[in-house]
Short mmCIF file of C-alpha atoms and ligand atoms in Angstrom, two decimals:
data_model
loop_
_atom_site.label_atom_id
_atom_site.label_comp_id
_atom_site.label_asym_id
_atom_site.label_seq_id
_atom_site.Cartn_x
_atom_site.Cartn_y
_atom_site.Cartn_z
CA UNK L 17 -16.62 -0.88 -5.26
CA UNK L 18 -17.37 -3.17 -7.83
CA UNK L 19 -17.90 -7.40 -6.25
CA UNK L 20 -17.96 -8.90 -9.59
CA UNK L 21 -15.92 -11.48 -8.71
CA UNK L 22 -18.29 -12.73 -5.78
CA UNK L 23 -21.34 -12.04 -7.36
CA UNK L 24 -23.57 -15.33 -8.56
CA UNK L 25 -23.66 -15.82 -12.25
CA UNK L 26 -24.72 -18.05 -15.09
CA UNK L 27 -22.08 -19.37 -17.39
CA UNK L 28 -22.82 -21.37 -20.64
CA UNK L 29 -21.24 -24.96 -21.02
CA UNK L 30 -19.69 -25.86 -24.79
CA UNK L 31 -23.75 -27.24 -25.56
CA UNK L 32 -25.12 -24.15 -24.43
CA UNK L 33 -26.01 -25.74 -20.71
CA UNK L 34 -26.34 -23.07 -18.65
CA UNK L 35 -24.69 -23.72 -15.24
CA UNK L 36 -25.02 -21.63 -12.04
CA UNK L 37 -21.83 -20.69 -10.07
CA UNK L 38 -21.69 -19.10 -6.48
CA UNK L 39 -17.77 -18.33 -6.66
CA UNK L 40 -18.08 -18.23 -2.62
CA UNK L 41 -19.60 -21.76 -1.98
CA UNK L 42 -17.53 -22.77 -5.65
CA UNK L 43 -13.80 -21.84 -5.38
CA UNK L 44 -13.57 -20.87 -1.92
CA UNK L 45 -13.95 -23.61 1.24
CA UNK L 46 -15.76 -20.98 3.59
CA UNK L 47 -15.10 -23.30 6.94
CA UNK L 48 -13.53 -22.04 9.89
CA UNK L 49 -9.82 -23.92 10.40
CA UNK L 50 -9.15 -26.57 12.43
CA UNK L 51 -7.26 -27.04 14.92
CA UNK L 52 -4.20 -29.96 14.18
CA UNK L 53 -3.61 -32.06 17.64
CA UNK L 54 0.26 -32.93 17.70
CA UNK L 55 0.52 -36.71 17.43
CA UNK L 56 2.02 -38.06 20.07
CA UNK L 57 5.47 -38.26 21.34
CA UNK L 58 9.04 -39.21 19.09
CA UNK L 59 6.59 -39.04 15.49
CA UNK L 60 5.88 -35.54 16.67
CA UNK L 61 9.44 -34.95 17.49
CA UNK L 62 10.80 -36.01 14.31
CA UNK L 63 8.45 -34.62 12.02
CA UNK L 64 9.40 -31.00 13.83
CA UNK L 65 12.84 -31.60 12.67
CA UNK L 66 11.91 -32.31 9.43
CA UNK L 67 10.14 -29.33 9.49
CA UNK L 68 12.29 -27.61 10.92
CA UNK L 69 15.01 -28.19 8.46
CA UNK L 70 12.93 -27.30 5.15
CA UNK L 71 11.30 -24.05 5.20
CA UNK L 72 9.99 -22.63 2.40
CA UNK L 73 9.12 -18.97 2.08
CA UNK L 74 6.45 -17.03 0.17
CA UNK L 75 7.53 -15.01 -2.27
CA UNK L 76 5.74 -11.98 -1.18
CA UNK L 77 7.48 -8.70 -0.74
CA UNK L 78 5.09 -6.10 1.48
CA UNK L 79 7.44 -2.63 2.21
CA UNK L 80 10.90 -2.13 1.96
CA UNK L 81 11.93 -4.98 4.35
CA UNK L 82 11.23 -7.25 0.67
CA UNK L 83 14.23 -5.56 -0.70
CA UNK L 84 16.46 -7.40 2.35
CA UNK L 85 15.51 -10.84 1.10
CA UNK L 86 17.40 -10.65 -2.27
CA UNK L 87 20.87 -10.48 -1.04
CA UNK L 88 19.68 -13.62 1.09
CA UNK L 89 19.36 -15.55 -2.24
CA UNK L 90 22.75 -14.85 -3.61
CA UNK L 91 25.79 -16.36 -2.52
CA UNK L 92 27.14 -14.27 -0.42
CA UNK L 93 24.19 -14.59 2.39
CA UNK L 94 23.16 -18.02 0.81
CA UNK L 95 19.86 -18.95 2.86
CA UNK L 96 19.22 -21.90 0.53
CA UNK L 97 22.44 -23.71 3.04
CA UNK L 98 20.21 -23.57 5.77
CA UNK L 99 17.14 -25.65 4.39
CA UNK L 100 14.91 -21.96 2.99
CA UNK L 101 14.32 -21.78 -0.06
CA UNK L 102 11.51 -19.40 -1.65
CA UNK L 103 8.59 -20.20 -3.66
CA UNK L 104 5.82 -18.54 -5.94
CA UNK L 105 2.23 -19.89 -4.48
CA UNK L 106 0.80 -20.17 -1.09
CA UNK L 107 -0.02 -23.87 -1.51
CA UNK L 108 4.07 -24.90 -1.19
CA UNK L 109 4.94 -22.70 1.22
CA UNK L 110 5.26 -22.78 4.82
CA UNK L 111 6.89 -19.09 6.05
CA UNK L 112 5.18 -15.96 5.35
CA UNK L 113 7.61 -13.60 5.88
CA UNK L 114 5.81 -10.11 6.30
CA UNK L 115 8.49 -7.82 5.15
CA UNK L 116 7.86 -4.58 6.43
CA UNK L 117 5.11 -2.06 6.69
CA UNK L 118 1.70 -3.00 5.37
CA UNK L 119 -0.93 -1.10 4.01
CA UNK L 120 -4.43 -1.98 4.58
CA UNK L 121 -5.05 -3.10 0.95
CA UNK L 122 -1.77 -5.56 1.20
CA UNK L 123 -3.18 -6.49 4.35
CA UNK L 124 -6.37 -8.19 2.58
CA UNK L 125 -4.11 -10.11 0.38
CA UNK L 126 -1.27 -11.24 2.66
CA UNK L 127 -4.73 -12.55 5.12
CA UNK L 128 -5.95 -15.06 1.68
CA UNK L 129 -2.30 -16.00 0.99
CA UNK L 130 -2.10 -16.64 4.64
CA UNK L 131 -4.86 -18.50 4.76
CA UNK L 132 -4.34 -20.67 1.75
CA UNK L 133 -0.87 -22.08 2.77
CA UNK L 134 -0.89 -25.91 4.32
CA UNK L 135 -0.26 -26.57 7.87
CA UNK L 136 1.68 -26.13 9.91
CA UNK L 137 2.72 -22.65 8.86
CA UNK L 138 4.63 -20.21 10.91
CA UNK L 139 4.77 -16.02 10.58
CA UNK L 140 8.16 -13.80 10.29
CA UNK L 141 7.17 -10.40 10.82
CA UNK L 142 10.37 -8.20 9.90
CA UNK L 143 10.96 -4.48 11.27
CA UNK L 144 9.80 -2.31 13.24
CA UNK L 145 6.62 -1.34 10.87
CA UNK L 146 5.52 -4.62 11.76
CA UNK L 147 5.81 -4.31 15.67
CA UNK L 148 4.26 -1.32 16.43
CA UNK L 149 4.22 0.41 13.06
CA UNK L 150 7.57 1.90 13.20
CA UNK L 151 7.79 5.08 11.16
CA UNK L 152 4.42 4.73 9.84
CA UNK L 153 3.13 4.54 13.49
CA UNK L 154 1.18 8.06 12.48
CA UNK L 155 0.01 7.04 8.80
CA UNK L 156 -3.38 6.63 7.91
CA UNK L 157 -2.85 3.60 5.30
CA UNK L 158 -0.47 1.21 7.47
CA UNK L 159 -1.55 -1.05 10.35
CA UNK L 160 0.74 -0.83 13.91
CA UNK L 161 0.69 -4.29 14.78
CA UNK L 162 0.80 -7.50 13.21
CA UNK L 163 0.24 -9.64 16.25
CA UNK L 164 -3.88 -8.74 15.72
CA UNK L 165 -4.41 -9.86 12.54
CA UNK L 166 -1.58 -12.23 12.01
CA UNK L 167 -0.63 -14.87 14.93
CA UNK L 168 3.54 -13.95 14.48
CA UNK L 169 5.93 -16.30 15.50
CA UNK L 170 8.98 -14.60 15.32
CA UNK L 171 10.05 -10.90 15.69
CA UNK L 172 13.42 -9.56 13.64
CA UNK L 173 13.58 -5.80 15.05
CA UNK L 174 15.61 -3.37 12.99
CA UNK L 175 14.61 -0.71 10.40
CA UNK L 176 15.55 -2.12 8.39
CA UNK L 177 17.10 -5.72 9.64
CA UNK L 178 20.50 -6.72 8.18
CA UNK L 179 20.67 -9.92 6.05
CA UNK L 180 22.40 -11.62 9.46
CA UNK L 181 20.00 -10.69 11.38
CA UNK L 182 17.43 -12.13 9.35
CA UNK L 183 19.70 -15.49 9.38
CA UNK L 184 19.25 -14.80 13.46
CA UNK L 185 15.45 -15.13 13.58
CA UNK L 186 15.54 -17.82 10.98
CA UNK L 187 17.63 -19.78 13.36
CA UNK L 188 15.78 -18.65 16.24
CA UNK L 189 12.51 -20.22 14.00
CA UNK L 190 13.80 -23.49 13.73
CA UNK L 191 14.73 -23.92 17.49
CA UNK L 192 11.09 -22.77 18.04
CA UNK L 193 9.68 -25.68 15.55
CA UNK L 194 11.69 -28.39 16.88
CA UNK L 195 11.00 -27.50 20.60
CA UNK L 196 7.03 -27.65 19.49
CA UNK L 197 6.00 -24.82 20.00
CA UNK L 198 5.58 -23.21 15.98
CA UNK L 199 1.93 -23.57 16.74
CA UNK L 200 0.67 -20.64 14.90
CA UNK L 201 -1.66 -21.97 12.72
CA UNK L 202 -3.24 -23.32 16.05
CA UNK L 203 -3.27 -20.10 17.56
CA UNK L 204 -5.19 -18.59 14.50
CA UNK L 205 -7.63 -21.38 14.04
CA UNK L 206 -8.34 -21.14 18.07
CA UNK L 207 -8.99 -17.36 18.52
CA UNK L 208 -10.18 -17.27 15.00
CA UNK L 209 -13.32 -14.61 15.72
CA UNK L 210 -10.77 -12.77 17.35
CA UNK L 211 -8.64 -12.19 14.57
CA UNK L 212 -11.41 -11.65 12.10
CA UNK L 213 -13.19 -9.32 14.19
CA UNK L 214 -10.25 -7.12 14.10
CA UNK L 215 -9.06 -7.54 10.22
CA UNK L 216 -12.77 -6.74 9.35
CA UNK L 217 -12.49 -3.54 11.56
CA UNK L 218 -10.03 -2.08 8.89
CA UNK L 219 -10.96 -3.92 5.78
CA UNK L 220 -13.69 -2.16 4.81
CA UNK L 221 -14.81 -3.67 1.66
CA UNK L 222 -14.67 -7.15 2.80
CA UNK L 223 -15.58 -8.91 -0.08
CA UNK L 224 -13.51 -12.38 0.31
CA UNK L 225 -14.99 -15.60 2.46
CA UNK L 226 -13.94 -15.72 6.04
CA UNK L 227 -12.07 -18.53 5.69
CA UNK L 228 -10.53 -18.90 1.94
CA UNK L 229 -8.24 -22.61 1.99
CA UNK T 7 9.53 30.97 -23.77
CA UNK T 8 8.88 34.53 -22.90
CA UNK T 9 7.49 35.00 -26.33
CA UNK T 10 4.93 32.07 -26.27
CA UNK T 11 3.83 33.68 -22.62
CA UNK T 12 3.30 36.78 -24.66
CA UNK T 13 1.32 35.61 -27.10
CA UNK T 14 -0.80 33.25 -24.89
CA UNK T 15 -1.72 36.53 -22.29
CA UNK T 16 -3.04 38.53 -24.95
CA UNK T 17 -5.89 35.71 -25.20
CA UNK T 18 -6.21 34.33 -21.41
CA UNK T 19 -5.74 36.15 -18.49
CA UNK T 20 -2.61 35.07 -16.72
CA UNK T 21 -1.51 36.54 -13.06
CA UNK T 22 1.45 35.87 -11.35
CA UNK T 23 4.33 34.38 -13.68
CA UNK T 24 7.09 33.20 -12.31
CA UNK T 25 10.40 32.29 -13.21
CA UNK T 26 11.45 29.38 -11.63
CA UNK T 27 14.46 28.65 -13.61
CA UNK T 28 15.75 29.59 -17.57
CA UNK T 29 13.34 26.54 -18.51
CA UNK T 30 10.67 26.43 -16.26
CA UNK T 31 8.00 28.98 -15.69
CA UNK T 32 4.82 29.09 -13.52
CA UNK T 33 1.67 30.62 -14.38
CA UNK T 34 -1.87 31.10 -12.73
CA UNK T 35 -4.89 31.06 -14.68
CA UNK T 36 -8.98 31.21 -13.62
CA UNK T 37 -10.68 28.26 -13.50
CA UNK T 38 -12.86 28.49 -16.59
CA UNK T 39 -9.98 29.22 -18.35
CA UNK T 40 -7.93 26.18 -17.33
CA UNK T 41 -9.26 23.46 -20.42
CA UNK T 42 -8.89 26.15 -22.94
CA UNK T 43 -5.36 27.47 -22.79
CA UNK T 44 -4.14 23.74 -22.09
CA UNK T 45 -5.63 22.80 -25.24
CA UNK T 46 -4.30 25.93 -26.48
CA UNK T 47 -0.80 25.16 -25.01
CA UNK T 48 -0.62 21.62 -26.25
CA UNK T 49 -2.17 21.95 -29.96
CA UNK T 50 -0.53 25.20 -31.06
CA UNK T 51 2.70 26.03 -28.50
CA UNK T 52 4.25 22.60 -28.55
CA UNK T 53 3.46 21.59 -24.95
CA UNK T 54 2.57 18.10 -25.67
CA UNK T 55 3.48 16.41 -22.81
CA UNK T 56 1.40 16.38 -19.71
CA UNK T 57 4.22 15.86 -16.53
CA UNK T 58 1.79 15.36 -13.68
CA UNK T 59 -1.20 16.81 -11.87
CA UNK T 60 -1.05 17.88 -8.43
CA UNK T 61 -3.40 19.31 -5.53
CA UNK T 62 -1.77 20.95 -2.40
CA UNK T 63 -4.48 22.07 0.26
CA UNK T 64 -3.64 25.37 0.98
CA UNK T 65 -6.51 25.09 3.72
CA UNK T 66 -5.72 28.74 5.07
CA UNK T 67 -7.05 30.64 2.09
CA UNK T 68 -9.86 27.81 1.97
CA UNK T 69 -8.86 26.56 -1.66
CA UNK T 70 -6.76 23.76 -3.51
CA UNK T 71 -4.16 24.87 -5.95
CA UNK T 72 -3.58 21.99 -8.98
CA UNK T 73 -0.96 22.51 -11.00
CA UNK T 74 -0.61 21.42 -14.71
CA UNK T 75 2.82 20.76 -15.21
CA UNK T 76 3.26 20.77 -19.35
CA UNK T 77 6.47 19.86 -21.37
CA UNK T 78 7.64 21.03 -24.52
CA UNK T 79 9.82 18.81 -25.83
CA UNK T 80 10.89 20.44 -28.88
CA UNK T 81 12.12 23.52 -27.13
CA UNK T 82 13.35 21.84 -23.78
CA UNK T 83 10.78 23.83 -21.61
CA UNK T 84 8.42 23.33 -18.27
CA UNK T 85 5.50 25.42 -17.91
CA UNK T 86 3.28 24.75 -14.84
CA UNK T 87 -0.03 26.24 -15.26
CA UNK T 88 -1.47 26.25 -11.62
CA UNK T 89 -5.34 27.29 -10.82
CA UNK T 90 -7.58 27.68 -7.31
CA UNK T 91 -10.34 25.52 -6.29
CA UNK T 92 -12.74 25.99 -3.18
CA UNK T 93 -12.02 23.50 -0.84
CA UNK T 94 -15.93 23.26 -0.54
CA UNK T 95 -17.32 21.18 -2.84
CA UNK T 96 -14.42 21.25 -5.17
CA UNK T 97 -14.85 20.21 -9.18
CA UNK T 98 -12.88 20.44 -11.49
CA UNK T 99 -13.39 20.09 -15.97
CA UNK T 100 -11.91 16.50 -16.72
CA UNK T 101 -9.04 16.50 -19.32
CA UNK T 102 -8.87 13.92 -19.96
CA UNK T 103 -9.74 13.91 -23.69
CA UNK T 104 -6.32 15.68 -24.29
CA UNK T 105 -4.30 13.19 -22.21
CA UNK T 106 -5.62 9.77 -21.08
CA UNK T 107 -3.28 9.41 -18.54
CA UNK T 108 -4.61 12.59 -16.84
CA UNK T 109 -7.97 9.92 -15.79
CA UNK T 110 -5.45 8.08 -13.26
CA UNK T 111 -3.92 11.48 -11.62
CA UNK T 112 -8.02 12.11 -11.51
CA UNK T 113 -8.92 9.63 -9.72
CA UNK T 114 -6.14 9.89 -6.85
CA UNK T 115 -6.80 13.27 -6.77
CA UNK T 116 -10.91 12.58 -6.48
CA UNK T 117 -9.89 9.71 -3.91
CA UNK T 118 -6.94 11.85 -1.09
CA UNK T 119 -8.53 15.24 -2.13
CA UNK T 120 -12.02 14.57 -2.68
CA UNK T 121 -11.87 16.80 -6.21
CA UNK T 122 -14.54 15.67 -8.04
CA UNK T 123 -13.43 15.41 -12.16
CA UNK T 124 -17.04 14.59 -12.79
CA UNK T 125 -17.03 12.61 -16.45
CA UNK T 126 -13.48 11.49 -16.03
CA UNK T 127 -13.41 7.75 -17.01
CA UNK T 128 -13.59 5.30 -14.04
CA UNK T 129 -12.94 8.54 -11.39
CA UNK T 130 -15.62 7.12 -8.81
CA UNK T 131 -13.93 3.37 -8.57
CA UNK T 132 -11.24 3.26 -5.42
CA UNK T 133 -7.85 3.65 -6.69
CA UNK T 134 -5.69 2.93 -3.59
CA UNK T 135 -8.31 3.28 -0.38
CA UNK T 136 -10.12 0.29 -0.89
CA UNK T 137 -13.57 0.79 0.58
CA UNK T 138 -12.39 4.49 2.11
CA UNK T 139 -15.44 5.97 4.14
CA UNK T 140 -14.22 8.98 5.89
CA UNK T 141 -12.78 12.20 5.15
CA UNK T 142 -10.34 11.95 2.09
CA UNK T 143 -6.81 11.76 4.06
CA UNK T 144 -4.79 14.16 2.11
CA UNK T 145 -6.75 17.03 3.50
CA UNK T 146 -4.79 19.14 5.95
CA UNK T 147 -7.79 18.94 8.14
CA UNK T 148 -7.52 14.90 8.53
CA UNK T 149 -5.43 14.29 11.72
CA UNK T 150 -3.79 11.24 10.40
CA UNK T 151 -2.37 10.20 13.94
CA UNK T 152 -5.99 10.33 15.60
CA UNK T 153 -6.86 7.88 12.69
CA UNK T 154 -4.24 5.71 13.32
CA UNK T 155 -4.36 5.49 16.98
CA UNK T 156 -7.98 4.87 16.82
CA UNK T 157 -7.92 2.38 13.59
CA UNK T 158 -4.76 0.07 14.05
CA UNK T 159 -3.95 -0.97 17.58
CA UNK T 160 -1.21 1.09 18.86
CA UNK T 161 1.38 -0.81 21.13
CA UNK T 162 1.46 1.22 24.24
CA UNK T 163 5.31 1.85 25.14
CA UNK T 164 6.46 3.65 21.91
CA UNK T 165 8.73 5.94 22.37
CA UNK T 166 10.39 8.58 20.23
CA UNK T 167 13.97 10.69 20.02
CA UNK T 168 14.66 14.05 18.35
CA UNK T 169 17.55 12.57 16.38
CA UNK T 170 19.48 15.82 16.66
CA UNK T 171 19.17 16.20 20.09
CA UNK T 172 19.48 12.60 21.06
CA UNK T 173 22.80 12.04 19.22
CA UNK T 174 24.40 15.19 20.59
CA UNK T 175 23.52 13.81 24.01
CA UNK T 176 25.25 10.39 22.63
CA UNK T 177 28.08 11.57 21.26
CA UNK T 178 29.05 15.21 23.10
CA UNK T 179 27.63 14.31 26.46
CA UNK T 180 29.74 17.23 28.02
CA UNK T 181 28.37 19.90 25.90
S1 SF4 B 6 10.78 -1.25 9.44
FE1 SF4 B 6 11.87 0.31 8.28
S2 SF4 B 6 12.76 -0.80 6.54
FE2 SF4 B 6 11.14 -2.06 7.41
S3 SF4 B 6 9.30 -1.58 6.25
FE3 SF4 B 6 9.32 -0.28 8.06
S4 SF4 B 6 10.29 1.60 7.37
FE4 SF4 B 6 10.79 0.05 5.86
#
């Protein structure tokens, strides 16, 4: 397995400069996360409601679940009435929803997108493949429970969930946020060994910073 | 079709043909023979399309069966041209200077089958398994559900129906 991407290398500036680049220390922040102490009181309150009431998803399908979130978009579901909306980078988004089974090699990419979204950030995980690997309990390739490498917020069981009953958990998210207690991102940064120590156990060919922001 | 079969046997040995349907035959051929009457196949008997590649394990006679399925496009006919490796050390001639597209079924095949296509362009770089260490997982002999109950965390409480038998129960209970 090639690293190039992580390996040290010279590059040549327009005057023929040469300039050294260590893409870990360079583009990635390599820091563990921090935890975010709730201010205090009514600030805290309202800013949970504002939260609450403009979530934006990632735009990243992982098994068939994905194919559930389309009809969400369209008028006849219509998610964008109820404050979601979707977007296409990590950086403006504050849902991941984990739609469906995920292989080991998705895995390593939904853990950087995780990782570079903005706090506070909150987990969906959607079917069964995502509780305790649902019909893919047996496969080699898929992992049986989120909860270990992902701190999950909500649950939405079904194989696979209606449309309304992802409208359920998204309601049941909100209530969640504005009672205080979306603290995922918390949860992650806190028992942060934990989590790496068991995404390294599967991702064999670890070849991204432990902590990518 | 029958008369392109003809002609091909009298110059490599081909057992077992079989008729699967008007337009699509299956043949078995040795192994050293395999490159030769594909090249022979595609460059003078019209079969210019490669379908796919396959491996099935048949791990009770101890050997992998590929199959070369071809297309002739002019004449609207299938011809699978199927061949035995041992499952030890298995290798297989590339071909994939008659088809490029045969590299990618290659390297799949190299990476859930552990075939080795030495030569084949970029065979040795992981195609799905990233950073794969164990037994290749296609293998009939890889117990897929030992793997995953030692890898991935089971959650202890999962429980399973025989759909038949569980929706009799539901819907004829008196039966
Ligand atoms: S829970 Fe069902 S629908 Fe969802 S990803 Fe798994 S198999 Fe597919």
């Amino acid at each position: 397995m090639s690293k190039e991407h992580t390996e040290k290398r010279i590059v040549y500036s327009p005057d023929g400069e040469p300039i050294e680049i260590d893409p870990i220390k360079d583009y990635f922040e390599g820091g563990r996360p921090e935890i975010r102490n709730p201010r205090n009181g009514i600030i805290e309150k309202f800013a949970n409601w504002a939260r609450s009431e403009s979530l934006w998803i990632l735009g990243f399908g992982t098994g068939c679940g994905a194919i559930e979130m389309r009809p969400l978009m369209t008028p006849r579901f219509d998610a964008y009435r109820f404050g979601y909306q979707w977007r296409p980078t990590p950086r403006q988004s504050s849902v991941f929803v984990i739609s469906g089974y995920l292989s080991v090699k998705t895995l390593k990419r939904v853990i950087r997108s995780y990782e570079q979204m903005q706090n506070p950030k909150f987990v969906v995980a959607l079917g069964s493949c995502t509780i305790n690997g649902g019909m893919y309990y047996d496969s080699y390739n898929t992992i049986n429970r989120l909860d270990h490498y992902l701190p999950v917020d909500v649950y939405i069981t079904g194989c696979m969930p209606r449309p309304e009953a992802l409208l359920a958990g998204f309601d049941h998210l909100k209530r969640k946020i504005k009672e205080g207690r979306g603290e995922g991102a918390n949860k992650y940064a806190e028992n942060f060994d934990w989590y790496k120590a068991n995404q390294k156990k599967i991702i064999k060919d670890w070849d991204i910073p432990d902590y990518n922001w | 079709m029958k008369e392109i079969l003809e002609k091909v046997k009298r110059v490599f040995p081909l057992q077992n043909i079989k008729k699967q349907r008007e337009n699509l035959y299956f043949v078995e051929t040795e192994k050293i023979h395999l490159v030769s009457l594909i090249t022979n196949l595609r460059d003078i008997n019209g079969f210019k399309h490669l379908v796919l590649l396959t491996a099935v394990d048949r791990i009770e006679n101890g050997v992998f069966q590929l199959t070369y399925l071809l297309n002739n496009d002019e004449l609207k006919i299938d011809l699978g041209v199927r061949v035995f490796l041992d499952r030890e050390n298995a290798e297989m001639e590339s071909i994939h200077h008659l088809w490029k597209q045969a590299a990618t079924y290659q390297r799949e095949l190299r990476e859930m089958f552990g075939i080795n296509f030495s030569g084949s362009p970029r065979v040795d770089k992981a195609f799905i398994l990233e950073g794969w260490d164990g037994m290749p997982p296609y293998r009939r002999d890889f117990d897929t559900l030992k793997y995953s109950e030692e890898t991935y965390f089971p959650r202890p409480g999962r429980s399973t129906n025989d759909p038949a038998e569980y929706m009799k129960q539901k819907m004829y209970p008196d039966e």
